[in-house]
Amino acid sequence: TTVDGMSWHPFGRIGFKMNATSWLVLQANGSRYVRQPHFWELFGNRGNMQGNPLLKPEDGWNVDAGGALKFKPSSRWWKLLHFRAAFFWNETSDLIRFIQNSQRTILAVNIDRARTLGTEMALRTVFFKRFQLHLQWTWLYARNVSASSYENGKILPGRPAHELSLQLNFALRW
């Protein structure tokens, strides 16, 4: 929004968290956000990235909701089980993305509108007092929903539909 020639971008966040039981937590958040273009998006990096001083700030809405389960089993070898899951929705105007404008250079441009839906699940467990296992999976449905007929409905680049992360830690006490 422009007021008296100045750009005006109000934003804020509201959240809710409830400890439903000793082992269940529910939470939800809603926000309006603004992201100004980075310096290198505006002016380039003197290499393969050309600057675009006409970039507008990204602005959008974000909503997420989810919960977490936490158990402390009464087992000698298994000490903790923590599971969390969340759903999120994001609607962005003037999303900044990179396009290849020649064989060796890229340029940051604004997309009219973009929408991202997704879910994230994570599991953390501790066993034998020294081992920690972290497993996380994310699913994204990220689409360009701009007015441009040749762009509308296309997948947003750089946002994979599935991401999986697995980490195993071993801790020693010194």
Coordinates of N, CA, C and O in Angstrom, one line a residue, residues 4 26 53-54 93 148 163 172:
D4 N 0.9 8.8 0.5 CA 1.7 10.0 0.3 C 3.0 9.7 -0.3 O 4.1 10.2 0.2
L26 N -1.3 -28.4 21.8 CA -1.9 -27.9 20.6 C -1.6 -26.5 20.4 O -1.5 -25.7 21.3
P53 N 16.8 -3.5 -9.3 CA 16.4 -2.5 -8.3 C 14.9 -2.2 -8.3 O 14.4 -1.4 -7.5
L54 N 14.2 -2.8 -9.3 CA 12.7 -2.6 -9.3 C 11.9 -3.6 -8.5 O 10.7 -3.6 -8.6
S93 N 2.0 -12.3 -2.1 CA 2.0 -11.4 -3.3 C 3.4 -10.9 -3.5 O 4.2 -10.7 -2.6
S148 N -1.0 -14.3 -14.9 CA -0.3 -14.7 -16.1 C -0.7 -16.2 -16.5 O -0.5 -17.1 -15.7
E163 N 10.6 -33.5 1.3 CA 11.9 -33.5 2.0 C 11.9 -34.4 3.1 O 11.0 -34.4 3.9
L172 N 28.4 -38.5 24.5 CA 29.3 -39.0 25.5 C 29.3 -38.0 26.6 O 29.4 -36.8 26.4

